[in-house]
Short mmCIF file of C-alpha atoms in Angstrom, two decimals:
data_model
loop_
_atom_site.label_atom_id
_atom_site.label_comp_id
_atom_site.label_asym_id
_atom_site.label_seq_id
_atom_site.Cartn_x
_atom_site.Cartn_y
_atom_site.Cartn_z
CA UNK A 1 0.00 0.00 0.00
CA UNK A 2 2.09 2.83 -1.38
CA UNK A 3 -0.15 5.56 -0.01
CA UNK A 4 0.31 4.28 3.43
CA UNK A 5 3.99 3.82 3.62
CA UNK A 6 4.59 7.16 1.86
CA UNK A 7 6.44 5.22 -0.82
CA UNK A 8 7.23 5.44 -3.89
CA UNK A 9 5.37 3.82 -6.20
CA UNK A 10 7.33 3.75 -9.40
CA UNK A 11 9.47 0.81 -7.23
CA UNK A 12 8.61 -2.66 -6.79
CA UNK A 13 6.56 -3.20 -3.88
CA UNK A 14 7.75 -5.38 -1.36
CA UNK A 15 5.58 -8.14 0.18
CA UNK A 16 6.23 -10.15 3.22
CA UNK A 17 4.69 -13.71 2.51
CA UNK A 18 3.36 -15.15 6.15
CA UNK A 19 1.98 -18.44 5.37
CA UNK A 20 0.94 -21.15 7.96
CA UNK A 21 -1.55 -23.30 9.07
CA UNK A 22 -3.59 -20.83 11.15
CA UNK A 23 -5.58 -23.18 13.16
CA UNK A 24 -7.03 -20.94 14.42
CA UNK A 25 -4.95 -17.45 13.98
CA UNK A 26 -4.22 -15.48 17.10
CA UNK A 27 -3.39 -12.24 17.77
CA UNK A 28 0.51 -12.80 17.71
CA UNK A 29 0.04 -13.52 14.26
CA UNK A 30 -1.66 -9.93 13.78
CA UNK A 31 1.04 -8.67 15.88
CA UNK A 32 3.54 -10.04 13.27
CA UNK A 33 2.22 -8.72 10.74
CA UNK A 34 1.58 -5.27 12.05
CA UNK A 35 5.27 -4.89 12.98
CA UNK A 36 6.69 -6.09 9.59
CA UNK A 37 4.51 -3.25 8.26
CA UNK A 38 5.66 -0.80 11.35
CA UNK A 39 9.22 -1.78 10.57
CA UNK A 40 8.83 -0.45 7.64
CA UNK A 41 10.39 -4.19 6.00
CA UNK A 42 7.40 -4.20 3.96
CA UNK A 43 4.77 -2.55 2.14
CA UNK A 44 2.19 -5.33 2.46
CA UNK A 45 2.16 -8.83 4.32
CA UNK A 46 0.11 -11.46 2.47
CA UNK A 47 -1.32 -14.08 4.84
CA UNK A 48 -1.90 -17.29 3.44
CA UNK A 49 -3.67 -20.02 5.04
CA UNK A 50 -1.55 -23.90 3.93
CA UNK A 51 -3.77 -26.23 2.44
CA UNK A 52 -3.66 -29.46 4.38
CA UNK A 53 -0.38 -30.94 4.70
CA UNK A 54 0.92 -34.80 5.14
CA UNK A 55 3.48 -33.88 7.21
CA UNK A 56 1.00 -32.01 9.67
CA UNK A 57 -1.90 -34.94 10.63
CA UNK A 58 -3.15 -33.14 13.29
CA UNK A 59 -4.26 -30.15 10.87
CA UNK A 60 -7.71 -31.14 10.80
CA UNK A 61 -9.84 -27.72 10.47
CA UNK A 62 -10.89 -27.45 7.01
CA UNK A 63 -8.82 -24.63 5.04
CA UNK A 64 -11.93 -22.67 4.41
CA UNK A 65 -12.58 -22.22 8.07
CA UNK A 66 -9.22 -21.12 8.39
CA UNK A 67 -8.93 -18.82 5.75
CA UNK A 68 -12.57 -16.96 6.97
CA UNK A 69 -11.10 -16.56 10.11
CA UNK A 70 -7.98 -15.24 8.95
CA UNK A 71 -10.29 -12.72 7.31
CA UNK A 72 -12.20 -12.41 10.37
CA UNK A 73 -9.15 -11.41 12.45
CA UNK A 74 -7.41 -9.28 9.88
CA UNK A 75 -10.64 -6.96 9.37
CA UNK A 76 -11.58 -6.65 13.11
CA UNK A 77 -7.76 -5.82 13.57
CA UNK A 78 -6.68 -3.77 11.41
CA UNK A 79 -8.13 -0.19 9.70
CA UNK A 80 -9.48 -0.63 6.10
CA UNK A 81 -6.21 1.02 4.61
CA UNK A 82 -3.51 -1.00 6.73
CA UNK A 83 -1.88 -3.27 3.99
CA UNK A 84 -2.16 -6.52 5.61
CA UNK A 85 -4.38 -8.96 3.55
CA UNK A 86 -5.63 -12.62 3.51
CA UNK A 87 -4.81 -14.50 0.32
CA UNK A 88 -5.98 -18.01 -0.73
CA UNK A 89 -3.38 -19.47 -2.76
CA UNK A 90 -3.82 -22.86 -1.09
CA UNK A 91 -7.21 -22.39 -0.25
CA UNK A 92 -8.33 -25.30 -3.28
CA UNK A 93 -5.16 -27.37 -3.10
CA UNK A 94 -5.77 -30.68 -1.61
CA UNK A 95 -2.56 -30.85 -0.54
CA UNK A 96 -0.17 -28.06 0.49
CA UNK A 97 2.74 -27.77 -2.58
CA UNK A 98 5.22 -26.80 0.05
CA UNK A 99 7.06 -22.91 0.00
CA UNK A 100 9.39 -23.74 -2.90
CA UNK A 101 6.65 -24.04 -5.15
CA UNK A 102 4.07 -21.33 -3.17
CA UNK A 103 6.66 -18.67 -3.22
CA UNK A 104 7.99 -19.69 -7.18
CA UNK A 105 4.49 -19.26 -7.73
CA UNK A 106 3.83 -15.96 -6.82
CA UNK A 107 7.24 -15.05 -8.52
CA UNK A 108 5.62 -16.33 -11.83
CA UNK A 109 2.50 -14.25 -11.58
CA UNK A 110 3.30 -11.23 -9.67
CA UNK A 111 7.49 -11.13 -10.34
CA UNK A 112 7.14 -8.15 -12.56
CA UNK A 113 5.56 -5.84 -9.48
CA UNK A 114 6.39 -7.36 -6.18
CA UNK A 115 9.58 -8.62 -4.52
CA UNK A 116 8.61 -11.35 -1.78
CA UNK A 117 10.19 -12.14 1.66
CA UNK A 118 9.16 -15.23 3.59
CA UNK A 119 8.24 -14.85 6.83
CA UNK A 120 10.39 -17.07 9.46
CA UNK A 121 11.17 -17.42 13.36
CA UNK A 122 14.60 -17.78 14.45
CA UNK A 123 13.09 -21.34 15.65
CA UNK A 124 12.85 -22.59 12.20
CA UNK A 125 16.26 -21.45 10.32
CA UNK A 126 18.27 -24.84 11.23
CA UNK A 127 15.73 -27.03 9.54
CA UNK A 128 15.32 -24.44 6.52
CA UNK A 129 17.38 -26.71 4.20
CA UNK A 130 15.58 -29.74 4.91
CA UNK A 131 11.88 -28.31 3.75
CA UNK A 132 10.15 -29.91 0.90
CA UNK A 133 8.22 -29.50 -1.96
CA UNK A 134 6.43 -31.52 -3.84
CA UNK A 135 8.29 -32.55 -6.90
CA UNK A 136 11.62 -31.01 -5.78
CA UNK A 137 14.17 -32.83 -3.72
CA UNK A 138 16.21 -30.19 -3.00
CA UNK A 139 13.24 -27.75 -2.49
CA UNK A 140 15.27 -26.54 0.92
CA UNK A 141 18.61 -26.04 -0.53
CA UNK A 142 16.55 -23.79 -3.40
CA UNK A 143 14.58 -21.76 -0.95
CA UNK A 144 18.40 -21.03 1.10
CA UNK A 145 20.05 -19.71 -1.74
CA UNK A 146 17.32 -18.55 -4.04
CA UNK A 147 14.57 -16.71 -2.18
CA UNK A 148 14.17 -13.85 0.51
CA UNK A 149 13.33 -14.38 3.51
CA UNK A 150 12.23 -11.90 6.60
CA UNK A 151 13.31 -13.69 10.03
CA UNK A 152 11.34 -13.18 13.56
CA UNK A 153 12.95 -13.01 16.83
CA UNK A 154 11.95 -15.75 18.87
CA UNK A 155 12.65 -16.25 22.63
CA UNK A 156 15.17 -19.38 23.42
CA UNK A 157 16.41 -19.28 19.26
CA UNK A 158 18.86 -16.49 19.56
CA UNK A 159 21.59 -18.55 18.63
CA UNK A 160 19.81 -19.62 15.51
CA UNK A 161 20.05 -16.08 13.93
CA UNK A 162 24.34 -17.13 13.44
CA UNK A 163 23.52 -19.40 10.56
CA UNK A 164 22.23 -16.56 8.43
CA UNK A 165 23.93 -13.04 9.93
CA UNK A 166 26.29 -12.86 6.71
CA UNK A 167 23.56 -14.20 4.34
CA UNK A 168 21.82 -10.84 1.99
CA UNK A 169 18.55 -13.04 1.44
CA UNK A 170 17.87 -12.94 5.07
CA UNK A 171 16.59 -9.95 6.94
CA UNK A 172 15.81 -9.30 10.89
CA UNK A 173 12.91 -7.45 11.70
CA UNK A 174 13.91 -5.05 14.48
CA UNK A 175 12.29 -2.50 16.33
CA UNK A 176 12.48 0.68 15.04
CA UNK A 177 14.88 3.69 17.16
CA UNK A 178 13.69 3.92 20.02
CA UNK A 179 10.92 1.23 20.40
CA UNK A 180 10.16 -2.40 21.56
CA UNK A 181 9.39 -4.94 18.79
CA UNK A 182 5.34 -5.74 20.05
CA UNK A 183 5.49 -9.64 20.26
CA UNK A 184 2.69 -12.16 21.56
CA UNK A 185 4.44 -15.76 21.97
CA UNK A 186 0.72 -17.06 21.60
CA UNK A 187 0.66 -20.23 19.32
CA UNK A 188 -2.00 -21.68 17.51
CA UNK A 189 -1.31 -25.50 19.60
CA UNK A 190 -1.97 -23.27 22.89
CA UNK A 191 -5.07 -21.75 21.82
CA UNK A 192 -6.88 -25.44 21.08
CA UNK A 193 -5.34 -26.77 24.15
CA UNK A 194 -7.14 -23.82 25.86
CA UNK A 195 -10.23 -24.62 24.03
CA UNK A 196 -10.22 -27.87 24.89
CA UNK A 197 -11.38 -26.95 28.93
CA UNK A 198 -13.27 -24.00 28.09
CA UNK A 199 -14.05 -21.36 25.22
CA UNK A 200 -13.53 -18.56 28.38
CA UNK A 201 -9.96 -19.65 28.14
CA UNK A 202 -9.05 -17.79 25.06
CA UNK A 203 -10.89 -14.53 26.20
CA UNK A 204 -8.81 -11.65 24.96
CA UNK A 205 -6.32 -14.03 23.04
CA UNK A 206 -8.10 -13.88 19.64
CA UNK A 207 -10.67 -11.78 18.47
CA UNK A 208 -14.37 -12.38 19.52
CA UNK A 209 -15.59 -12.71 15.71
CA UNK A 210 -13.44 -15.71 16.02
CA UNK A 211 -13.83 -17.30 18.96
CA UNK A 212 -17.78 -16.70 17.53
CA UNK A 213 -16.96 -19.23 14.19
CA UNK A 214 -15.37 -21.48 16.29
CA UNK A 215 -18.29 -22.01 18.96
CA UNK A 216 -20.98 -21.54 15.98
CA UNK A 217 -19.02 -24.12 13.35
CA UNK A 218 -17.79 -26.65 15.98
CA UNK A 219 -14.06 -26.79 15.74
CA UNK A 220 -12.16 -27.91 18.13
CA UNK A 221 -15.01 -29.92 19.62
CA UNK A 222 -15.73 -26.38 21.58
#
């Protein structure tokens, strides 16, 4: 959102890609995405909901539900001219094709006007090389030296951020001069385990609207 960020729009626009499961979102994912945007690391974050994946069995909430409520969340979060949006490039796969071929993908269609950054936690960077793709056996390897990635502090996984310092594909977001970085450690696993002795559990930990399709659609067994 050029008008937003005060940027310039003859440039490509840069868009931070933060895909995941999203079962159900929370507000640490908003959080995310808000300070990407407040970083100034990107002019728009594209949240995208995975299709169901064979490495992930216990992903068993249906990706439409998913993707509403990351709609849900984003629009009772965020003002109508904030450039974070909900995308459904996996919303009619039946299997997830992996990141290699999500973010080659968008690179195909939307190359010419957008440069794309990965999202990532420090938690995940060791067992970057080892991610697959259908199709590709060195899908991991590919998405190291290839593609862009934007990496998120996470508590515990300082150490991780080593394996990548010297690396131009990787960036850290970082609070801005004289600011915190606003972080929730709030996972998706914590909210269903919540859920699972009592919808009042998750009061103030997701938005209302979704706590709402949960209890009205029956996920979770709530």
């Amino acid at each position: 959102n050029a008008e937003y960020m005060g940027a310039d729009i003859s440039r490509m626009s840069r868009v931070a890609v933060l895909g995941g499961a999203f079962d159900p979102i929370t507000n640490a994912h908003l959080k995310i995405a808000a300070e990407i945007i407040h970083a100034n690391l990107a002019d728009e974050v594209w949240m995208v909901p995975c299709a169901p994946r064979s490495d992930k069995p216990s992903l068993q909430t249906p990706a439409r539900h998913r993707y509403l409520m990351a709609h849900m969340a984003v629009n009772a979060a965020f003002g109508s001219r904030f450039p974070v949006f909900v995308r459904d490039f996996e919303l009619h796969e039946p299997e997830s094709p992996g990141t290699y071929a999500l973010l080659t993908r968008l690179n195909e269609q939307f190359g010419s006007q957008h440069t794309f950054y990965f999202v990532i936690g420090t938690d995940l960077i060791p067992g970057l090389k080892n991610w697959k793709s259908k199709g590709v056996p060195n899908a991991g390897e590919l998405l190291w030296e290839n593609h862009k990635f934007l990496v998120v502090p996470r508590p515990g996984y300082e150490k991780n951020s080593d394996l990548v310092k010297d690396r131009s594909n990787f960036t850290f977001l970082k609070p801005l001069p004289g600011c915190s970085l606003v972080s929730q450690e709030l996972s998706s696993t914590e909210i269903r385990n919540r859920l699972a002795q009592g919808s009042h559990l998750v009061d103030g930990l997701t938005a209302p609207i979704i706590l709402a399709h949960i209890i009205r659609n029956d996920l979770f067994r709530v």
